[in-house]
Amino acid sequence: MTAGILALQGAFAEHGKALDQLGISHFEIRKPADLEFNPPIDALILPGGESTVMGKLLRESGLSDLILNKLRAGMPAFGTCAGLILLAKEVENSEGGAVSAGALGTMDIRVRRNAYGRQLGSFHTEEGFLGIGKVPMTFIRAPYIEKAYEDVEILARVNGKIVAARQKNQLACAFHPELTKDLRVHRYFFENCL
């Protein structure tokens, strides 16, 4: 099994370390050639970072359509924080109101960007994750899932807000499991979404 980690910006190195610990082969994706000349990938990881910047870099690098085609063809994907925003079909500003399409838009969810406020609103907690139990959750300028549409399974909530969901072979978390030593969320993805 080989995973590709989108490495345009954000916490891609931390995801790589988690995959190393799980013994999963991986490589970083920065340009179309990374998808064309490396071994085929079985799964894609979209890390946390700045979703607006990542969306812009996806388009400018020529990766957007390539990745979108792979996702539409059924490639499993795991998005954390900004990665969740990239996967969402609908993205709402933190102030509410305007709703736009996510950069990739393959998950039937509506996400509120920066829902917990600015950097000072970042926090850490432990909450239940369906099928795993209590897991550590680190939120940094995090979104949450405002609405999960049909066929989306809600996996975790914090203070009533949806912070993890799965739709078929796509997993999305508003928090950063790659920033903790707990590998269970990554393991969940590879055991349940592939």
One Martini backbone bead per residue (centre of mass of N, CA, C, O) as a GRO file, in nm:
protein
  194
    1MET     BB    1   0.098   0.036   0.021
    2THR     BB    2   0.024   0.376  -0.102
    3ALA     BB    3   0.071   0.716  -0.014
    4GLY     BB    4  -0.043   1.042  -0.070
    5ILE     BB    5   0.094   1.371   0.010
    6LEU     BB    6   0.001   1.676   0.031
    7ALA     BB    7   0.283   1.934  -0.026
    8LEU     BB    8   0.214   2.262  -0.041
    9GLN     BB    9   0.101   2.283   0.263
   10GLY     BB   10   0.160   2.226   0.591
   11ALA     BB   11   0.120   1.900   0.775
   12PHE     BB   12   0.277   1.672   0.601
   13ALA     BB   13   0.514   1.561   0.776
   14GLU     BB   14   0.337   1.450   1.008
   15HIS     BB   15   0.197   1.236   0.839
   16GLY     BB   16   0.453   1.085   0.759
   17LYS     BB   17   0.526   0.995   1.049
   18ALA     BB   18   0.271   0.829   1.098
   19LEU     BB   19   0.318   0.631   0.858
   20ASP     BB   20   0.586   0.523   0.953
   21GLN     BB   21   0.470   0.395   1.219
   22LEU     BB   22   0.264   0.210   1.034
   23GLY     BB   23   0.417   0.113   0.763
   24ILE     BB   24   0.354   0.331   0.532
   25SER     BB   25   0.382   0.407   0.224
   26HIS     BB   26   0.524   0.724   0.093
   27PHE     BB   27   0.453   1.046  -0.074
   28GLU     BB   28   0.502   1.355  -0.213
   29ILE     BB   29   0.280   1.617  -0.340
   30ARG     BB   30   0.347   1.903  -0.584
   31LYS     BB   31   0.313   1.770  -0.875
   32PRO     BB   32   0.210   1.596  -1.143
   33ALA     BB   33   0.469   1.411  -1.159
   34ASP     BB   34   0.422   1.272  -0.881
   35LEU     BB   35   0.181   1.099  -1.006
   36GLU     BB   36   0.325   0.982  -1.275
   37PHE     BB   37   0.637   0.874  -1.152
   38ASN     BB   38   0.513   0.716  -0.939
   39PRO     BB   39   0.362   0.516  -0.770
   40PRO     BB   40   0.072   0.418  -0.721
   41ILE     BB   41  -0.198   0.525  -0.538
   42ASP     BB   42  -0.433   0.431  -0.267
   43ALA     BB   43  -0.401   0.718  -0.119
   44LEU     BB   44  -0.510   1.040   0.024
   45ILE     BB   45  -0.355   1.324   0.183
   46LEU     BB   46  -0.503   1.614   0.350
   47PRO     BB   47  -0.382   1.862   0.515
   48GLY     BB   48  -0.316   2.089   0.721
   49GLY     BB   49  -0.378   2.455   0.698
   50GLU     BB   50  -0.439   2.668   0.421
   51SER     BB   51  -0.707   2.646   0.219
   52THR     BB   52  -0.673   2.883   0.021
   53VAL     BB   53  -0.383   2.822  -0.061
   54MET     BB   54  -0.421   2.529  -0.146
   55GLY     BB   55  -0.629   2.581  -0.370
   56LYS     BB   56  -0.446   2.764  -0.539
   57LEU     BB   57  -0.210   2.556  -0.574
   58LEU     BB   58  -0.373   2.340  -0.714
   59ARG     BB   59  -0.439   2.507  -0.964
   60GLU     BB   60  -0.147   2.616  -1.044
   61SER     BB   61  -0.011   2.315  -1.060
   62GLY     BB   62  -0.238   2.102  -1.187
   63LEU     BB   63  -0.375   1.907  -0.956
   64SER     BB   64  -0.680   1.932  -0.930
   65ASP     BB   65  -0.785   1.748  -1.165
   66LEU     BB   66  -0.625   1.493  -1.096
   67ILE     BB   67  -0.743   1.452  -0.813
   68LEU     BB   68  -1.042   1.462  -0.881
   69ASN     BB   69  -1.041   1.214  -1.066
   70LYS     BB   70  -0.950   1.013  -0.846
   71LEU     BB   71  -1.186   1.061  -0.651
   72ARG     BB   72  -1.417   0.994  -0.857
   73ALA     BB   73  -1.282   0.693  -0.895
   74GLY     BB   74  -1.231   0.614  -0.561
   75MET     BB   75  -1.024   0.744  -0.398
   76PRO     BB   76  -0.898   0.760  -0.104
   77ALA     BB   77  -0.957   1.007   0.168
   78PHE     BB   78  -0.769   1.233   0.399
   79GLY     BB   79  -0.892   1.508   0.594
   80THR     BB   80  -0.736   1.785   0.768
   81CYS     BB   81  -0.896   2.058   0.819
   82ALA     BB   82  -0.820   2.182   0.534
   83GLY     BB   83  -0.889   1.909   0.400
   84LEU     BB   84  -1.188   1.925   0.468
   85ILE     BB   85  -1.244   2.181   0.301
   86LEU     BB   86  -1.160   2.062   0.025
   87LEU     BB   87  -1.387   1.825   0.033
   88ALA     BB   88  -1.612   2.014   0.047
   89LYS     BB   89  -1.898   2.127  -0.112
   90GLU     BB   90  -1.939   2.330   0.139
   91VAL     BB   91  -1.846   2.677   0.221
   92GLU     BB   92  -1.830   2.872   0.515
   93ASN     BB   93  -1.797   3.138   0.667
   94SER     BB   94  -1.734   3.235   0.989
   95GLU     BB   95  -1.981   3.455   0.972
   96GLY     BB   96  -2.136   3.357   0.755
   97GLY     BB   97  -2.337   3.305   0.470
   98ALA     BB   98  -2.137   3.258   0.245
   99VAL     BB   99  -2.133   3.003  -0.012
  100SER     BB  100  -1.896   2.767  -0.123
  101ALA     BB  101  -1.689   2.579  -0.296
  102GLY     BB  102  -1.483   2.342  -0.284
  103ALA     BB  103  -1.193   2.259  -0.438
  104LEU     BB  104  -1.316   1.954  -0.467
  105GLY     BB  105  -1.606   1.852  -0.368
  106THR     BB  106  -1.668   1.519  -0.254
  107MET     BB  107  -1.829   1.600   0.007
  108ASP     BB  108  -2.147   1.589   0.187
  109ILE     BB  109  -2.064   1.896   0.310
  110ARG     BB  110  -2.079   2.160   0.556
  111VAL     BB  111  -1.841   2.419   0.617
  112ARG     BB  112  -1.686   2.606   0.879
  113ARG     BB  113  -1.468   2.843   0.883
  114ASN     BB  114  -1.303   2.935   1.152
  115ALA     BB  115  -1.509   2.856   1.395
  116TYR     BB  116  -1.293   2.912   1.652
  117GLY     BB  117  -1.124   3.124   1.527
  118ARG     BB  118  -0.839   3.221   1.596
  119GLN     BB  119  -0.545   3.117   1.716
  120LEU     BB  120  -0.651   3.170   2.017
  121GLY     BB  121  -0.888   2.940   1.960
  122SER     BB  122  -0.715   2.722   2.026
  123PHE     BB  123  -0.735   2.356   2.104
  124HIS     BB  124  -0.762   2.086   2.352
  125THR     BB  125  -0.897   1.747   2.344
  126GLU     BB  126  -1.127   1.480   2.450
  127GLU     BB  127  -1.305   1.246   2.239
  128GLY     BB  128  -1.527   1.069   2.078
  129PHE     BB  129  -1.479   0.793   1.838
  130LEU     BB  130  -1.615   0.605   1.626
  131GLY     BB  131  -1.457   0.289   1.683
  132ILE     BB  132  -1.232   0.395   1.916
  133GLY     BB  133  -1.282   0.639   2.109
  134LYS     BB  134  -1.088   0.826   2.287
  135VAL     BB  135  -0.938   1.126   2.152
  136PRO     BB  136  -0.708   1.338   2.059
  137MET     BB  137  -0.770   1.701   2.003
  138THR     BB  138  -0.648   1.939   1.765
  139PHE     BB  139  -0.722   2.291   1.739
  140ILE     BB  140  -0.657   2.511   1.443
  141ARG     BB  141  -0.842   2.718   1.309
  142ALA     BB  142  -1.107   2.560   1.297
  143PRO     BB  143  -1.339   2.369   1.175
  144TYR     BB  144  -1.676   2.265   1.102
  145ILE     BB  145  -1.961   2.069   1.067
  146GLU     BB  146  -2.270   2.190   0.984
  147LYS     BB  147  -2.339   1.963   0.751
  148ALA     BB  148  -2.478   1.635   0.695
  149TYR     BB  149  -2.549   1.442   0.449
  150GLU     BB  150  -2.628   1.198   0.285
  151ASP     BB  151  -2.404   0.928   0.354
  152VAL     BB  152  -2.305   1.058   0.626
  153GLU     BB  153  -2.087   0.981   0.887
  154ILE     BB  154  -2.080   1.041   1.220
  155LEU     BB  155  -1.787   1.033   1.449
  156ALA     BB  156  -1.767   1.339   1.578
  157ARG     BB  157  -1.796   1.550   1.877
  158VAL     BB  158  -1.792   1.903   1.990
  159ASN     BB  159  -2.017   2.065   2.148
  160GLY     BB  160  -2.220   1.951   1.903
  161LYS     BB  161  -1.998   1.946   1.691
  162ILE     BB  162  -1.882   1.846   1.391
  163VAL     BB  163  -1.538   1.676   1.353
  164ALA     BB  164  -1.630   1.394   1.213
  165ALA     BB  165  -1.630   1.216   0.889
  166ARG     BB  166  -1.796   0.976   0.663
  167GLN     BB  167  -1.769   0.890   0.301
  168LYS     BB  168  -1.707   0.603   0.248
  169ASN     BB  169  -1.363   0.671   0.144
  170GLN     BB  170  -1.403   0.936   0.327
  171LEU     BB  171  -1.209   1.135   0.556
  172ALA     BB  172  -1.296   1.388   0.812
  173CYS     BB  173  -1.115   1.642   1.005
  174ALA     BB  174  -1.090   1.927   1.218
  175PHE     BB  175  -0.849   1.798   1.327
  176HIS     BB  176  -0.501   1.692   1.444
  177PRO     BB  177  -0.373   1.377   1.448
  178GLU     BB  178  -0.067   1.448   1.357
  179LEU     BB  179  -0.013   1.612   1.653
  180THR     BB  180  -0.005   1.328   1.771
  181LYS     BB  181   0.067   0.997   1.905
  182ASP     BB  182  -0.203   0.908   1.798
  183LEU     BB  183  -0.291   0.648   1.544
  184ARG     BB  184  -0.603   0.572   1.519
  185VAL     BB  185  -0.710   0.750   1.286
  186HIS     BB  186  -0.524   0.649   1.068
  187ARG     BB  187  -0.595   0.352   1.102
  188TYR     BB  188  -0.892   0.381   1.037
  189PHE     BB  189  -0.857   0.464   0.747
  190PHE     BB  190  -0.694   0.205   0.646
  191GLU     BB  191  -0.921  -0.006   0.758
  192ASN     BB  192  -1.210   0.153   0.640
  193CYS     BB  193  -1.139   0.310   0.338
  194LEU     BB  194  -0.989   0.070   0.150
   0.00000   0.00000   0.00000
